[in-house]
mmCIF file of C-alpha atoms and ligand atoms in Angstrom:
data_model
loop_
_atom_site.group_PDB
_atom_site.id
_atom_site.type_symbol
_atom_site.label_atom_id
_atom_site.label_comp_id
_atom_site.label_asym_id
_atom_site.label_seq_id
_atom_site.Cartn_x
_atom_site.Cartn_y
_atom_site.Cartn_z
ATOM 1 C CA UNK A 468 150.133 97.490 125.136
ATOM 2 C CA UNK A 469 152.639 97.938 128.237
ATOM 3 C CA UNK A 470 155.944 97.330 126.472
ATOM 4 C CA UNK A 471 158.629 96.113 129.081
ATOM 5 C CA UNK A 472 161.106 98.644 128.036
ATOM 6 C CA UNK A 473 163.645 97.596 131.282
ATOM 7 C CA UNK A 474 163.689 94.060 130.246
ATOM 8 C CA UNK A 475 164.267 94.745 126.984
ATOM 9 C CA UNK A 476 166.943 96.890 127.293
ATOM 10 C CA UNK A 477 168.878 94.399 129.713
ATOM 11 C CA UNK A 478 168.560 91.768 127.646
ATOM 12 C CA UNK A 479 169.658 93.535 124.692
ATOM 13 C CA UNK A 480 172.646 94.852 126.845
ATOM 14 C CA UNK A 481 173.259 91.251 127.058
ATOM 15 C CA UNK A 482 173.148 90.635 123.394
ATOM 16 C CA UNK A 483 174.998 93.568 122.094
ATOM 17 C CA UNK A 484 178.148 95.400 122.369
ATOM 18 C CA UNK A 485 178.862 98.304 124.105
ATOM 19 C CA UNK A 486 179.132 100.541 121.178
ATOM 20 C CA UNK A 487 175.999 99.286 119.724
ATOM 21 C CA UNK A 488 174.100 99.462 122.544
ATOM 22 C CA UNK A 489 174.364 102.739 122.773
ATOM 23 C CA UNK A 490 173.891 103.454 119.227
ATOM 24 C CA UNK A 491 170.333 101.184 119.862
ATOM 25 C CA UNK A 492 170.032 103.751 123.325
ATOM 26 C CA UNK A 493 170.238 106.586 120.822
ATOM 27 C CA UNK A 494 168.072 105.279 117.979
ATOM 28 C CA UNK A 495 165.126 104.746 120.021
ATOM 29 C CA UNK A 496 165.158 108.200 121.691
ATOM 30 C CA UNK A 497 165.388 109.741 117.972
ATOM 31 C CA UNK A 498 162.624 107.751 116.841
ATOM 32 C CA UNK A 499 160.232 109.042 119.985
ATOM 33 C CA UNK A 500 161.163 112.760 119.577
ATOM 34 C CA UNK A 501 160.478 112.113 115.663
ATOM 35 C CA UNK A 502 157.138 110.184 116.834
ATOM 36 C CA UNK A 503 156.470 113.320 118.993
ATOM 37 C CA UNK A 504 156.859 115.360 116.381
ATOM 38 C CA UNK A 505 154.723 113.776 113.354
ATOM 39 C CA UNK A 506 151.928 112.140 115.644
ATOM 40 C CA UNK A 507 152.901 108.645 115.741
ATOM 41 C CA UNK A 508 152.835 106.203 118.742
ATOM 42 C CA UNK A 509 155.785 106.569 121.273
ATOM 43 C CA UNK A 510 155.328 103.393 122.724
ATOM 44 C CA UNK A 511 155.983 101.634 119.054
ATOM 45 C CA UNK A 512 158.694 104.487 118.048
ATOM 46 C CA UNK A 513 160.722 102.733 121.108
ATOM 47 C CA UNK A 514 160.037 99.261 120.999
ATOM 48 C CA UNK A 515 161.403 99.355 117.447
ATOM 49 C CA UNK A 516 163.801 101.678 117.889
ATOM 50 C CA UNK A 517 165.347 99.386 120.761
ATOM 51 C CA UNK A 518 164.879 96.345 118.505
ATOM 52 C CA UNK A 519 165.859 97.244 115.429
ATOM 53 C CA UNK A 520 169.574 95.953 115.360
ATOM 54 C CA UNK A 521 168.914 93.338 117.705
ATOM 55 C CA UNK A 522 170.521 91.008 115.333
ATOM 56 C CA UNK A 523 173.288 93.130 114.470
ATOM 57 C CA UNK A 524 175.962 91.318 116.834
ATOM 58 C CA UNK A 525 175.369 87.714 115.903
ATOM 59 C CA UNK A 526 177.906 86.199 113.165
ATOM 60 C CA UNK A 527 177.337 85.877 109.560
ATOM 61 C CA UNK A 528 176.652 82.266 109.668
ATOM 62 C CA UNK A 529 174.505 82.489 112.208
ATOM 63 C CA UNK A 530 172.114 85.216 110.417
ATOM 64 C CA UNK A 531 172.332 83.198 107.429
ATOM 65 C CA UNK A 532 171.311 79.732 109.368
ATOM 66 C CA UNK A 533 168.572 81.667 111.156
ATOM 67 C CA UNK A 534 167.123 82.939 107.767
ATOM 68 C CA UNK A 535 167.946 79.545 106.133
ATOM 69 C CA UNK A 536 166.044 77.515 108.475
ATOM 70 C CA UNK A 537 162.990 79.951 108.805
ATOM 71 C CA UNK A 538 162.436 80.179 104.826
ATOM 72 C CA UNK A 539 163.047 83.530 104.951
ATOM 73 C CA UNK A 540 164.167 84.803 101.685
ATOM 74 C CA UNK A 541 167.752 85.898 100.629
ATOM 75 C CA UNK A 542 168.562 87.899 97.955
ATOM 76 C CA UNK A 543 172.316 87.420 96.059
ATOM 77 C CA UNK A 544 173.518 90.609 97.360
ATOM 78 C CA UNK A 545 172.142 89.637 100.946
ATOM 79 C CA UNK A 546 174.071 86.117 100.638
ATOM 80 C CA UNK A 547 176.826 88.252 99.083
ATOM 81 C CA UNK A 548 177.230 90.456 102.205
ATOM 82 C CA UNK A 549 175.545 88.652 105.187
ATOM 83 C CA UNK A 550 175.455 91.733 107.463
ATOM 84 C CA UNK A 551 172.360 93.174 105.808
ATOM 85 C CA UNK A 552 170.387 90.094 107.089
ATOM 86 C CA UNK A 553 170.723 91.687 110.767
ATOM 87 C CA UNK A 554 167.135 93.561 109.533
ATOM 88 C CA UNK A 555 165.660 90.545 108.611
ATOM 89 C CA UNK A 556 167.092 88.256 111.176
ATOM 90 C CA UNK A 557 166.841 90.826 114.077
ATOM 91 C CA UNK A 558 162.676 90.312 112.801
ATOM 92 C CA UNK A 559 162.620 86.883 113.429
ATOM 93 C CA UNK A 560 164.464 87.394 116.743
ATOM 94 C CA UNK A 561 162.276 90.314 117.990
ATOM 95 C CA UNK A 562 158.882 87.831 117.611
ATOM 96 C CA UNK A 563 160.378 85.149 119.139
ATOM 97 C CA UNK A 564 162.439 86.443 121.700
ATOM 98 C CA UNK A 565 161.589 89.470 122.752
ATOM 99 C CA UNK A 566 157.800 88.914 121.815
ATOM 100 C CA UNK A 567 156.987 91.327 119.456
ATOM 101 C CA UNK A 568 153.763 91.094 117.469
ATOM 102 C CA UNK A 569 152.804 94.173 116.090
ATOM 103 C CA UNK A 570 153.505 94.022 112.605
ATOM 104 C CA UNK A 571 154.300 97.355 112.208
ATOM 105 C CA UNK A 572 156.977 97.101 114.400
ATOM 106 C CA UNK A 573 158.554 94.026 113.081
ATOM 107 C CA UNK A 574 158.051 95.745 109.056
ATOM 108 C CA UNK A 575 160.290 99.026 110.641
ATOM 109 C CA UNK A 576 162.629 95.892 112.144
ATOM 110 C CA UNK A 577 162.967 94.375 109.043
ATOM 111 C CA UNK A 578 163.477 97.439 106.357
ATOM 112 C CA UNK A 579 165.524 99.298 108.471
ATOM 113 C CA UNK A 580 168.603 99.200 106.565
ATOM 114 C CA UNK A 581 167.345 99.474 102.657
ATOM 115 C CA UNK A 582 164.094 100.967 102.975
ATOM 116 C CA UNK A 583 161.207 99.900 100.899
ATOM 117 C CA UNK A 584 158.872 101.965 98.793
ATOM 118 C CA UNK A 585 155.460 102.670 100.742
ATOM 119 C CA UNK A 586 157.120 102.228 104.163
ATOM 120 C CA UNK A 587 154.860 103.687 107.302
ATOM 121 C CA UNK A 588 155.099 106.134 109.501
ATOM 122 C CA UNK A 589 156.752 104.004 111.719
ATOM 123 C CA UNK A 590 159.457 102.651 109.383
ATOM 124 C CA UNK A 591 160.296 105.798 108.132
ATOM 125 C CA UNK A 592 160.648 107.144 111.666
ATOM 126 C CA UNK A 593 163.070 104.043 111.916
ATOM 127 C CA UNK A 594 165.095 104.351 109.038
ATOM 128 C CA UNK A 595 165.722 107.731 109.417
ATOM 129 C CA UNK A 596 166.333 107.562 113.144
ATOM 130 C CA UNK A 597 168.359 105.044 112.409
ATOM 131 C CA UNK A 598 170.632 107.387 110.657
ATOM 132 C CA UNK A 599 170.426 110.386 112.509
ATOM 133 C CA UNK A 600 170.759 109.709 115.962
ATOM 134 C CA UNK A 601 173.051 111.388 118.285
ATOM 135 C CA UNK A 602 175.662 109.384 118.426
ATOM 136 C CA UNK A 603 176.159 109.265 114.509
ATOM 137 C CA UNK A 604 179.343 111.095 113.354
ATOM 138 C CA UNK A 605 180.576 110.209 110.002
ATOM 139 C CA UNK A 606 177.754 110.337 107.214
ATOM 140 C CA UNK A 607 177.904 113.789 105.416
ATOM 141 C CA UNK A 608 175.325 116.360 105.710
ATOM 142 C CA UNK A 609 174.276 114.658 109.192
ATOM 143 C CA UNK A 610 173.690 118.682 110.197
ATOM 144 C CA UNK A 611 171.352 119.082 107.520
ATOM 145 C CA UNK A 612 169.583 115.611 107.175
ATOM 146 C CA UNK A 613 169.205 116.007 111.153
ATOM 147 C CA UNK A 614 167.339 119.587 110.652
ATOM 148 C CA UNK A 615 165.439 118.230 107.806
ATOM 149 C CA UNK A 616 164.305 115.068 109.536
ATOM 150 C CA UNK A 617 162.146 117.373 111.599
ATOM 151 C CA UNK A 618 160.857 119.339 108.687
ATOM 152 C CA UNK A 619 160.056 117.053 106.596
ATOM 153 C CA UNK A 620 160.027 113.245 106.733
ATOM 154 C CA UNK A 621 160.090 112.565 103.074
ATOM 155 C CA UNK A 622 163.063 114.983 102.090
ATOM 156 C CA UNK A 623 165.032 113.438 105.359
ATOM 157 C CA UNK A 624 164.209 109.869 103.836
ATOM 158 C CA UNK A 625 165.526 110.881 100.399
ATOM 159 C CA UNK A 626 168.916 112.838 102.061
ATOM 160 C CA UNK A 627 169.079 109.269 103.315
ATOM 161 C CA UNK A 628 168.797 107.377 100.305
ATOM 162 C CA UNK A 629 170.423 109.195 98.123
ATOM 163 C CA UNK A 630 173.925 110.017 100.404
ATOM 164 C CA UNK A 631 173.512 106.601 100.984
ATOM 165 C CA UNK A 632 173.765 105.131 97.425
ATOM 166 C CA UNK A 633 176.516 107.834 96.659
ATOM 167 C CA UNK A 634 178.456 106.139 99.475
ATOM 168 C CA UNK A 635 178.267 102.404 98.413
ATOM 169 C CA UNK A 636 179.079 103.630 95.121
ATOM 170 C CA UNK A 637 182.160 104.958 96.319
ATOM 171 C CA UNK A 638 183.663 102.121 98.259
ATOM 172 C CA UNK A 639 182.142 99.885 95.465
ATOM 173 C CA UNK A 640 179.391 97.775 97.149
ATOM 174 C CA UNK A 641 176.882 96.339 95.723
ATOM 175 C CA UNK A 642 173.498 97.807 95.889
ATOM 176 C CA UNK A 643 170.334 95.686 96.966
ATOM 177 C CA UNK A 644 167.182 96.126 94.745
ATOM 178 C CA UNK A 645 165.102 97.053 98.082
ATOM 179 C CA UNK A 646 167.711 100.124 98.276
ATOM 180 C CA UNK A 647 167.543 101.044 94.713
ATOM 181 C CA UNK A 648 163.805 100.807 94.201
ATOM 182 C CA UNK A 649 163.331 102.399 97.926
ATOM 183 C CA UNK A 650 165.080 105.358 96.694
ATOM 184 C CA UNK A 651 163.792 105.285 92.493
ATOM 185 C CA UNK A 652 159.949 104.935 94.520
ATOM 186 C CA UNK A 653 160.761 108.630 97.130
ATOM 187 C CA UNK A 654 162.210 110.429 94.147
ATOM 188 C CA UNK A 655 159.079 110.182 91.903
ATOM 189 C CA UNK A 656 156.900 110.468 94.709
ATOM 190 C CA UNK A 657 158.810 114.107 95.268
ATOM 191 C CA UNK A 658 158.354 115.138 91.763
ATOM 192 C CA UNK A 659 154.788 113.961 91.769
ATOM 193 C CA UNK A 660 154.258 116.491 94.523
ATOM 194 C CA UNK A 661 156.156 119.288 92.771
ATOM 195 C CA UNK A 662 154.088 118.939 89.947
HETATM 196 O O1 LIG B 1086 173.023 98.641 111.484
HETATM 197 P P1 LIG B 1086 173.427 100.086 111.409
HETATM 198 O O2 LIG B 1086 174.882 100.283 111.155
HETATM 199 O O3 LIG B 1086 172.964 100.876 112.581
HETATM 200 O O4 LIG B 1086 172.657 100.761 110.160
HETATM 201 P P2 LIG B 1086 172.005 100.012 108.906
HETATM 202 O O5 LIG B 1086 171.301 98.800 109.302
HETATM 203 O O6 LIG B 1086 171.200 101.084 108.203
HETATM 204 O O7 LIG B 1086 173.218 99.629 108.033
HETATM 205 C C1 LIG B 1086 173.983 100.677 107.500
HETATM 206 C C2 LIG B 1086 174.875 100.182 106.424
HETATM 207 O O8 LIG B 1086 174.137 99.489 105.443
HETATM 208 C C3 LIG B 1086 175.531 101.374 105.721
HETATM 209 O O9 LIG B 1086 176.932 101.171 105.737
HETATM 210 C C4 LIG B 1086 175.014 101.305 104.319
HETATM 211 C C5 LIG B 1086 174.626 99.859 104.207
HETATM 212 N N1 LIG B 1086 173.622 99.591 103.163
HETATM 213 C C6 LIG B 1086 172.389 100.105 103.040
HETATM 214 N N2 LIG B 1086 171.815 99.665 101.903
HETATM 215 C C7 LIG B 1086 172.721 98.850 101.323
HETATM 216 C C8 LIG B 1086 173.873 98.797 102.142
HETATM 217 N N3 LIG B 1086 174.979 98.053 101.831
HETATM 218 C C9 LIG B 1086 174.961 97.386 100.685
HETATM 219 N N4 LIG B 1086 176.014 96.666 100.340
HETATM 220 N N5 LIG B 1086 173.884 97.382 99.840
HETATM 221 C C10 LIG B 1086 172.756 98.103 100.105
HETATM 222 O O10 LIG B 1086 171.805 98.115 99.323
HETATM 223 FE FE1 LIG B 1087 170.981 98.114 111.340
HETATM 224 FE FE1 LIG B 1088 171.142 100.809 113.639
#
């Protein structure tokens, strides 16, 4: 594999906002340095990284349609609050328009924003990426969860989860099952190893 990083990146200049696409800029970066650091493939770290919110600027109806028509399944709180479909959208979008077929790749696309217990390498190098990257100011503890990240992967991934679900809770959102079990699934798998 001989990703086309240039074209990708233009295109998804094209397809994103300014903002955004600098956030995307910054996410894949993370996710090679975090790739560099735990042995996983650069090349894949990118391509996802680059991809991952691909689907992030299209409209609510639009994600909804795309998932709609491709029998992709949505759950109430996805149909509830449409922009968490950009994961699962921004999957569809990466095979078919940016080519994508590594599955890996299009699992890190597509649990990017909740997680899911037994994620890989790669989609934990995603989610937490993701979260962390440079041009990330307002989640709490970013110094911390930014150090840890490159200490260890699991702890960073449960920082995540768990700031996370004490955020929705406090602006009152509800919480999708994937989050919830994603985060129920890393805290036993911690005490497991403490045992
Ligand atoms: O697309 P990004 O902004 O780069 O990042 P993302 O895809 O991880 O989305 C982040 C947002 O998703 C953040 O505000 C928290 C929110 N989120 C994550 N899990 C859930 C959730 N929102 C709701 N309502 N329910 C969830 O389970
Ligand atoms: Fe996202
Ligand atoms: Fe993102």
């Amino acid at each position: 594999m001989k990703a086309d990083f240039k074209n990708i990146r233009k295109k998804l200049e094209k397809e994103l906002d300014a903002k955004r696409f600098e956030h995307t800029l910054g996410v894949a970066y993370t996710a090679a340095a975090l790739a560099m650091r735990y042995q996983g493939d650069l090349e894949k770290a990118q391509l996802a990284g680059l991809l991952h919110d691909c689907a992030k600027c299209i409209s609510n109806e639009k994600k909804l349609s795309i998932c709609e028509k491709h029998h992709i399944p949505i759950s109430e709180i996805e149909r509830k609050n449409p922009f968490l479909l950009h994961a699962k959208a921004g999957c569809y979008i990466a095979r078919k328009q940016y080519h994508i077929q590594d599955q890996d790749i299009l699992n890190a696309i597509s649990n990017h924003t909740t997680g899911r217990p037994g994620m890989s390498l790669l989609e934990k190098i995603i989610y937490i990426a993701d979260y962390i990257e440079p041009g990330r100011k307002q989640a709490p503890n970013l110094t911390r969860i930014r150090q840890l990240a490159f200490q260890n992967l699991d702890q960073a991934l449960l920082g995540i989860l768990r700031d996370t679900l004490k955020y929705l809770e406090s602006i009152d959102s509800p919480v999708d099952v994937m989050t919830r079990q994603t985060y129920d699934y890393y805290l036993e798998n911690q005490k497991k190893e403490k045992e």
